[in-house]
Tab-separated table of C-alpha atoms (C1' of nucleotides) in Angstrom:
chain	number	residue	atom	x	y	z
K	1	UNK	CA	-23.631	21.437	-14.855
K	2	UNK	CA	-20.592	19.817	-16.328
K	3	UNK	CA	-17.886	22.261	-13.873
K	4	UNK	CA	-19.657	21.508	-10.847
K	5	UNK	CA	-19.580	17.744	-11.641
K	6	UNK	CA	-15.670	17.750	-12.376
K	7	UNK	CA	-15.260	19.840	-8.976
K	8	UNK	CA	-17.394	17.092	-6.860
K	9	UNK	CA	-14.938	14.503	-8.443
K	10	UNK	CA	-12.248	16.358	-7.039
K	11	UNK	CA	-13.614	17.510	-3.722
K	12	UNK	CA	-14.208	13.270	-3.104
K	13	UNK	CA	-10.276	12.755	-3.818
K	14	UNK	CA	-9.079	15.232	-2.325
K	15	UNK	CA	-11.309	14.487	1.168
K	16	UNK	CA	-10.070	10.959	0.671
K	17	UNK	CA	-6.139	11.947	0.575
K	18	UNK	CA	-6.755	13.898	4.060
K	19	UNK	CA	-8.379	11.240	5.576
K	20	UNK	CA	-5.671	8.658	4.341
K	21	UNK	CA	-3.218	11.026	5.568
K	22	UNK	CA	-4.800	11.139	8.795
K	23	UNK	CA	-4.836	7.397	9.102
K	24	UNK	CA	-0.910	7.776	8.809
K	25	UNK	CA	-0.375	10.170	10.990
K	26	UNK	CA	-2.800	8.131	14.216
K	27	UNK	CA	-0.598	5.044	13.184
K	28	UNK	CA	-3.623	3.019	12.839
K	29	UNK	CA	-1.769	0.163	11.047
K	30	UNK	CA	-3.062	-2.499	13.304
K	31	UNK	CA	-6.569	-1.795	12.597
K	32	UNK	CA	-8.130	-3.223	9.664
K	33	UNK	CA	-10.865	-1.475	7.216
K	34	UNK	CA	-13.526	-3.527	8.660
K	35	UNK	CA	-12.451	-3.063	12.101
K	36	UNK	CA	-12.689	0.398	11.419
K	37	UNK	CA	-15.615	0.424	9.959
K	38	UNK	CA	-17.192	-1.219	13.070
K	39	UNK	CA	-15.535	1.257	15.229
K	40	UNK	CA	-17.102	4.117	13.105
K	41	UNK	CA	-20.905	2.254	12.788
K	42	UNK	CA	-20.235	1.728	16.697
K	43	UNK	CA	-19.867	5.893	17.144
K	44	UNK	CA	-22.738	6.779	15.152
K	45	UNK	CA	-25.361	4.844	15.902
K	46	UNK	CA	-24.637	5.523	19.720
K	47	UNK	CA	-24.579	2.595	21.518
K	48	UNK	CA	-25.897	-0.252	19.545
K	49	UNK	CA	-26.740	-3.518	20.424
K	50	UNK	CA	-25.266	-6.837	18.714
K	51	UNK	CA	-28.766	-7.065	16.308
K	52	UNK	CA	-28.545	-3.203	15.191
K	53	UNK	CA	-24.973	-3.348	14.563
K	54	UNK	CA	-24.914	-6.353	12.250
K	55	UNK	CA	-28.798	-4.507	10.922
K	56	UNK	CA	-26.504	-1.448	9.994
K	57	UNK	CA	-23.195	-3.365	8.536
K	58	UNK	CA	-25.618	-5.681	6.476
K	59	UNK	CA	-23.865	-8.740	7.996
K	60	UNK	CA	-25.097	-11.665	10.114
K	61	UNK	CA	-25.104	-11.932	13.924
K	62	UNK	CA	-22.353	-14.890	14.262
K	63	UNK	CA	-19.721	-12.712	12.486
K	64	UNK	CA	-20.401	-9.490	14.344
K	65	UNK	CA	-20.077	-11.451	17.492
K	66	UNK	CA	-17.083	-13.201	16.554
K	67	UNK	CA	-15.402	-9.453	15.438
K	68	UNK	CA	-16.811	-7.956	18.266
K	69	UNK	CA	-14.854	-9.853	20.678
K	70	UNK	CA	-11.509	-9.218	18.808
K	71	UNK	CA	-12.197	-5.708	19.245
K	72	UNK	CA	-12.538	-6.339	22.554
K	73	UNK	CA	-9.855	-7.751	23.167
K	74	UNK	CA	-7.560	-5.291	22.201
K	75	UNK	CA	-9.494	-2.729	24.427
K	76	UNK	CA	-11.287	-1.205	21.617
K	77	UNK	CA	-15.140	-1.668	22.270
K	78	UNK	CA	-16.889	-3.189	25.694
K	79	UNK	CA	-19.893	-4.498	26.680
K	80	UNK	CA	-23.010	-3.780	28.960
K	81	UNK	CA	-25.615	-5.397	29.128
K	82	UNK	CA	-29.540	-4.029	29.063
K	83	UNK	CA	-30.998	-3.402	32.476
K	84	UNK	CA	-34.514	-3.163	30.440
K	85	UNK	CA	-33.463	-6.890	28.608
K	86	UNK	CA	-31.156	-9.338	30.065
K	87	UNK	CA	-30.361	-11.106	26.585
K	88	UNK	CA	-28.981	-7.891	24.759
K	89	UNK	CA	-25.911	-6.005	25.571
K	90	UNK	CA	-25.213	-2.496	24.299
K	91	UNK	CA	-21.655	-1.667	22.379
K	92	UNK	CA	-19.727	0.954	23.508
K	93	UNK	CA	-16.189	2.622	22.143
K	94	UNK	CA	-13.672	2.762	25.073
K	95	UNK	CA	-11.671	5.533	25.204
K	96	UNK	CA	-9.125	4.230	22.670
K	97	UNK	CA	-12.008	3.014	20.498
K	98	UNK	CA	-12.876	6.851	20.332
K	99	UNK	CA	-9.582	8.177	18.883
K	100	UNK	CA	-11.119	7.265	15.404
K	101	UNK	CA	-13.453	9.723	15.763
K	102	UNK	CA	-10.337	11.608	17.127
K	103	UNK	CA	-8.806	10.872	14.142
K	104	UNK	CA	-11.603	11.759	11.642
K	105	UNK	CA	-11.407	15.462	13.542
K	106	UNK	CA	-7.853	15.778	13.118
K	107	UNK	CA	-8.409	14.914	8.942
K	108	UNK	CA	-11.211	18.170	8.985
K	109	UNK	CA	-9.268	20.460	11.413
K	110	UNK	CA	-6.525	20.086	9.084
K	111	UNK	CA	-9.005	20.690	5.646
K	112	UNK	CA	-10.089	23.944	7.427
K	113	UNK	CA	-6.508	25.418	7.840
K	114	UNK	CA	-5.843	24.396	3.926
K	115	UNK	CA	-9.185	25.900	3.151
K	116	UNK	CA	-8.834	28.904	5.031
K	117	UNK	CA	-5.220	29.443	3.164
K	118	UNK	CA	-6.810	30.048	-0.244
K	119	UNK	CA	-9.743	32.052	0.432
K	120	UNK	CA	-10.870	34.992	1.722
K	121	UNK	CA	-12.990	35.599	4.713
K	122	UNK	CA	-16.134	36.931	2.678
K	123	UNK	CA	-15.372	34.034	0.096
K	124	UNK	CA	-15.325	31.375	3.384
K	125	UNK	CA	-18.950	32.746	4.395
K	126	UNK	CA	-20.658	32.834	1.167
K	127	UNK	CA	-18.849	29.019	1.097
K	128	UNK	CA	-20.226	28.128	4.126
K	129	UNK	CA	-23.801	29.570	3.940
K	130	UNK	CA	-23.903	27.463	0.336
K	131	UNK	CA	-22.541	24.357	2.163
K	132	UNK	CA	-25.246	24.517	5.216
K	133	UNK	CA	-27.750	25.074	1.558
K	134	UNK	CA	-26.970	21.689	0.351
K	135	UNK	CA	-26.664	19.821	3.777
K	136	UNK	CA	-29.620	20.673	5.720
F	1	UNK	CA	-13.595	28.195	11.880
F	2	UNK	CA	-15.978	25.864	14.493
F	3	UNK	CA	-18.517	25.813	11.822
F	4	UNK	CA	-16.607	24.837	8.955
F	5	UNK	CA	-15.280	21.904	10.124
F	6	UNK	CA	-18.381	20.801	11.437
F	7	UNK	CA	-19.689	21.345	7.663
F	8	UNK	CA	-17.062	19.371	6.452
F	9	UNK	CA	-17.696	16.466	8.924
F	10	UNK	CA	-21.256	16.224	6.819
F	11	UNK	CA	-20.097	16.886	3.687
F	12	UNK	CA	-18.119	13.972	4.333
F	13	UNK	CA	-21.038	11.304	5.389
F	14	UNK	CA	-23.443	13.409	2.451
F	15	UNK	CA	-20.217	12.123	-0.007
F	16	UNK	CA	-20.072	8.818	1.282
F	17	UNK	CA	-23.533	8.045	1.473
F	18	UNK	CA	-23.989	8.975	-2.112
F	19	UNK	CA	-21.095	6.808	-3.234
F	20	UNK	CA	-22.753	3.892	-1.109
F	21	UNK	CA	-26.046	4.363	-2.858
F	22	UNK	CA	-24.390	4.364	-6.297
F	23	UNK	CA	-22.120	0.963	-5.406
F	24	UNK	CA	-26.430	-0.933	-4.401
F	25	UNK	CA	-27.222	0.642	-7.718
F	26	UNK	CA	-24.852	-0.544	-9.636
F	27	UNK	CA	-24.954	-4.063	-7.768
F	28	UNK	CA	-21.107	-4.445	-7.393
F	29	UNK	CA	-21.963	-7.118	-4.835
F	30	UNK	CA	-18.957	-9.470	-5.565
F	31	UNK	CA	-16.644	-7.103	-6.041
F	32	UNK	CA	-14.361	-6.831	-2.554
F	33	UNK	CA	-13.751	-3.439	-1.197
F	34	UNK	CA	-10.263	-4.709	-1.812
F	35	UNK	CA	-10.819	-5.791	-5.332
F	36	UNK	CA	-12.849	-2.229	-5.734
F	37	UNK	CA	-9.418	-0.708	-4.348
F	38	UNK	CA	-7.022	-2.261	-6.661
F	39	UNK	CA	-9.411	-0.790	-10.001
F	40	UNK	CA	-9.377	2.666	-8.833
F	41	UNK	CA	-6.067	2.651	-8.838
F	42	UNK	CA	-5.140	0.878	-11.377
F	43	UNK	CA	-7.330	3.291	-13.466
F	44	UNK	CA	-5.832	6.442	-11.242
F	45	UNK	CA	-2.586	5.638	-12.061
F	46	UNK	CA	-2.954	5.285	-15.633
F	47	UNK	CA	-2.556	1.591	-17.061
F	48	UNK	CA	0.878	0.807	-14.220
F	49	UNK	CA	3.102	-2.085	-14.030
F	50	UNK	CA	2.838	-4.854	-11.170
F	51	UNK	CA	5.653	-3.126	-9.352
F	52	UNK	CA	4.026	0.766	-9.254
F	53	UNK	CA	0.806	-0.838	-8.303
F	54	UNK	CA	2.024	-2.653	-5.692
F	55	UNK	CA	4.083	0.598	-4.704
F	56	UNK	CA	1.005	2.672	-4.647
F	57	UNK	CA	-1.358	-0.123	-2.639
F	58	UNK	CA	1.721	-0.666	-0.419
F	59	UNK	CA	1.759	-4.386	-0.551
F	60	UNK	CA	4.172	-6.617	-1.765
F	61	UNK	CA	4.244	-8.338	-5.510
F	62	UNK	CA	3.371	-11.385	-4.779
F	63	UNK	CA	0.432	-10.118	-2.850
F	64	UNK	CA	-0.502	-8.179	-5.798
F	65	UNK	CA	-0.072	-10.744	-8.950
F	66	UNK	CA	-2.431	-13.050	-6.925
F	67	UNK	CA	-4.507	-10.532	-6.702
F	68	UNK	CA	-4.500	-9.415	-10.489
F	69	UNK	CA	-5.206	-12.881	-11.481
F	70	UNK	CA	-8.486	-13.204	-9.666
F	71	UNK	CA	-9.251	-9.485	-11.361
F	72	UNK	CA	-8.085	-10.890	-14.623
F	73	UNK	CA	-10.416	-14.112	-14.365
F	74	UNK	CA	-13.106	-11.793	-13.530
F	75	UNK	CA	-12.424	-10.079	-16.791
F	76	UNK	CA	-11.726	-6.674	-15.230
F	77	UNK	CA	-8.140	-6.667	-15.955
F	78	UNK	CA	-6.022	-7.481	-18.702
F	79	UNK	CA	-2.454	-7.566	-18.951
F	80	UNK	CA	0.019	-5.987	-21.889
F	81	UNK	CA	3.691	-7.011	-22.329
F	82	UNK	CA	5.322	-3.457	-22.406
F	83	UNK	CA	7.452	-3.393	-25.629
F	84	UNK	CA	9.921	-1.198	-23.831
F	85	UNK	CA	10.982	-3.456	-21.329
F	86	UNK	CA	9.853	-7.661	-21.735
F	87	UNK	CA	9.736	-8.737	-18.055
F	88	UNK	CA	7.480	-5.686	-17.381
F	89	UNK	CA	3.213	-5.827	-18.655
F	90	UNK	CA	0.791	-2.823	-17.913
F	91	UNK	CA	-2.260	-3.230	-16.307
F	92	UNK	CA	-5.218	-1.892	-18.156
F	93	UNK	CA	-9.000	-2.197	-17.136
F	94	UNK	CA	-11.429	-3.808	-19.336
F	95	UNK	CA	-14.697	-2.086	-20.366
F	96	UNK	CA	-16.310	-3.892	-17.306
F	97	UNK	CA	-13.456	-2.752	-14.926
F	98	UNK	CA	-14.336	0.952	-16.037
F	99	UNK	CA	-17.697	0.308	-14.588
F	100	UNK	CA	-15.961	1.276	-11.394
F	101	UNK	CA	-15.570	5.137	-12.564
F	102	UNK	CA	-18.947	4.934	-13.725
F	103	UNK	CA	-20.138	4.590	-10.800
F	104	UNK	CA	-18.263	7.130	-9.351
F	105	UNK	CA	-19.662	9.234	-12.280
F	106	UNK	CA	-22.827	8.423	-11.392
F	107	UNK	CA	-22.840	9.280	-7.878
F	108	UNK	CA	-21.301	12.663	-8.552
F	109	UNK	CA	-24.082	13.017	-11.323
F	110	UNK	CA	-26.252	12.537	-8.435
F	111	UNK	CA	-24.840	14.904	-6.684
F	112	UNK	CA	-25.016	17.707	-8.640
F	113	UNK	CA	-28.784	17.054	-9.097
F	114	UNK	CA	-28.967	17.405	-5.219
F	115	UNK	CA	-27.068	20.679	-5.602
F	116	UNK	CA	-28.791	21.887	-7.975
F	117	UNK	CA	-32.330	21.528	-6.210
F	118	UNK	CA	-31.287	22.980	-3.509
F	119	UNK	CA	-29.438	26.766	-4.051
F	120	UNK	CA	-29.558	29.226	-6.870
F	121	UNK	CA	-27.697	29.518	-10.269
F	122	UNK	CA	-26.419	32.421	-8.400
F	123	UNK	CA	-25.009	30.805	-5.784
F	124	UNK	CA	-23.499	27.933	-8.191
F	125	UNK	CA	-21.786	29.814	-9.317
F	126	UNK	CA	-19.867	31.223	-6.627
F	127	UNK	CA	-20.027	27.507	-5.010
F	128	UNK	CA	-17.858	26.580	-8.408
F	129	UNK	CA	-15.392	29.467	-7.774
F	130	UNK	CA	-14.448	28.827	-4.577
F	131	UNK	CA	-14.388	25.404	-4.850
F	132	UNK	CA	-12.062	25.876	-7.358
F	133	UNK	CA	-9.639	27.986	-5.545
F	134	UNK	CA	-9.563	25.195	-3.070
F	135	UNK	CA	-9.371	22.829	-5.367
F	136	UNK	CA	-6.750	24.015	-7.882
I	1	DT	C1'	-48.554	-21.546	31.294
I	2	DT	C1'	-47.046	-23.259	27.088
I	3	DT	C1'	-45.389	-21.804	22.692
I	4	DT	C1'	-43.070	-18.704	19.789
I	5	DT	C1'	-39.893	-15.204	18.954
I	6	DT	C1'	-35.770	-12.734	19.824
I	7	DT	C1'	-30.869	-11.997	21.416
I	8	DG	C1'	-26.701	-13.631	21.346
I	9	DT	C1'	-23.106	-17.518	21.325
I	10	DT	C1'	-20.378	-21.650	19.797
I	11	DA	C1'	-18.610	-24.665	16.324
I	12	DG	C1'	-17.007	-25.688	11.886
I	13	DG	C1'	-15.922	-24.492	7.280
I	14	DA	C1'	-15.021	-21.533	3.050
I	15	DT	C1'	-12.891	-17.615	0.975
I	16	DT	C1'	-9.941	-13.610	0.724
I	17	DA	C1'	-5.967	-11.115	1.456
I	18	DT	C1'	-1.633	-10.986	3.127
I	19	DC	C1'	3.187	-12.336	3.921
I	20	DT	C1'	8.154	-14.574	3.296
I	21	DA	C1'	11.190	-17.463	0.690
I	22	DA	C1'	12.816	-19.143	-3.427
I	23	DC	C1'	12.854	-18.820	-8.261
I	24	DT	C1'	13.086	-17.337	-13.599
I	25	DA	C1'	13.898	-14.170	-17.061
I	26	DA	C1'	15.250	-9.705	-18.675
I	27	DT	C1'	17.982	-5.578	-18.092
I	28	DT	C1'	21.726	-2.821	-16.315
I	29	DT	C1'	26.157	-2.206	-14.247
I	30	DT	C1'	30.872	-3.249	-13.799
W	1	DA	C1'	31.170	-11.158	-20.491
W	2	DA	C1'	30.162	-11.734	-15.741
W	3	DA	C1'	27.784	-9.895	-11.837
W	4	DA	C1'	24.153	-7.394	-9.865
W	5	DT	C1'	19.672	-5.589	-10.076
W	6	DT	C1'	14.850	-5.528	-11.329
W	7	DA	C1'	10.079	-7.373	-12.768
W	8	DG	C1'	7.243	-10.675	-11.933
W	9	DT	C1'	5.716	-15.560	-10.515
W	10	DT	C1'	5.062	-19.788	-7.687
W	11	DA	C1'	4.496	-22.144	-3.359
W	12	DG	C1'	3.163	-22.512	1.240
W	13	DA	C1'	1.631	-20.474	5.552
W	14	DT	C1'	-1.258	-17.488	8.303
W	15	DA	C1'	-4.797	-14.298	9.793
W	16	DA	C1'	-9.089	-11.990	8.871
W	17	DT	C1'	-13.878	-12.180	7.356
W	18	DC	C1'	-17.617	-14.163	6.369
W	19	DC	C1'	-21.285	-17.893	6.331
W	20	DT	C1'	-24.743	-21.778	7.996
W	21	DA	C1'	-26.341	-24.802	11.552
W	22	DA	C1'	-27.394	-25.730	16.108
W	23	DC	C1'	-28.013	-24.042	20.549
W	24	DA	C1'	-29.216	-21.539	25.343
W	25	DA	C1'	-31.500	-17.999	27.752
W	26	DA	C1'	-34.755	-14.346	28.081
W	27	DA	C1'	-38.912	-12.060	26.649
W	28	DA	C1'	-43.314	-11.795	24.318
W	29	DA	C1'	-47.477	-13.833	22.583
W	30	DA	C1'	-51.152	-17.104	22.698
DNA sequence: TTTTTTTGTTAGGATTATCTAACTAATTTT
DNA sequence: AAAATTAGTTAGATAATCCTAACAAAAAAA
């Protein structure tokens, strides 16, 4: 299915410009890829302690703590630590740690509105019903 | 359109889950995300000079011909003197440089497997078409 | 109750990715 | 032809990421 293939290609640049352009727009220049990327494993795994996190990036525990504490510092992420085990602490985003998610809405609002430009209503539920389909 | 977006939020981790799995597969360990940055595009853009590259990247030149040079002792880069203009070369990617889009072909290949399993030829086809009017 | 394992930190070092400043060589403008 | 601009490089500095080794404190296992 040689169409489909060429439209995947494009659907995967064209996500990628709208989330760039989001990045613009939330003037996250400070923030680094990694320290994004943190930010975002943070978010979805809900919480994580120092062992899961570096489990999930694939990195080792001396450079997650070391990061960790940067991101910390500039009010990103804090800690508390496990009533059920005193060694481990559990990550959370602080509010301003959060606006990546923010962010991440903003870039999908904004792909709905384009969307919803250049199709039709019966087109956008056929679209959707194929979508939920493929992604369970 | 609550349940669009929300569609689109997973179509976005489905998409970059796939293109994770393709980067183990094809074992681009020692490539940096950086490095992996600069040969996309490079290859986007079509074979530029230092100067659009670094226009493109938005970084300066000298942060950019250092760069090159590890690429190009990696042999995923080689330079050509541009007969037009003799201070200016054009970056091309070597055949292990393309690798890069092959992997990107290969995760979309993957994709459309997925797809495929999962909704009708009927509904492919419709899936194409709208895509498409989004897509241009 | 020792011993072992697990969680996380500190210290020190290597590599990567950036920048600014200063420069050369080629091209374009005046 | 001289001056200004443009393409790219070199040099040196800095910050960000990553690692291994060695450790302390808490929890789990023997």
């Amino acid at each position: 299915m040689k169409k489909l293939e060429e439209m995947i290609a494009r659907l995967s640049g064209y996500m990628g410009r709208m989330e760039e352009e989001a990045k613009e727009q939330y003037n996250f220049k400070d923030l680094t890829v990694t320290q994004m990327h943190y930010l975002e494993t943070i978010s979805e795994l809900e919480n994580p302690n120092l062992t899961e996190l570096a489990g999930a990036l694939k990195l080792t525990k001396p450079t997650v703590t070391v990061l960790i504490d940067k991101l910390i510092e500039k009010d990103l992420v804090y800690r508390i630590q496990s009533d059920a085990d005193r060694r481990s602490t559990h990550l959370h985003l602080t509010e301003k740690g959060k606006l990546i998610n923010a962010m991440h809405g903003y870039a999908h609002r904004r792909m709905v509105e384009d969307i919803q430009k250049r199709i039709t209503a019966d087109e956008m539920e056929q679209f959707i019903y194929v979508l939920r389909k493929i992604l369970v």
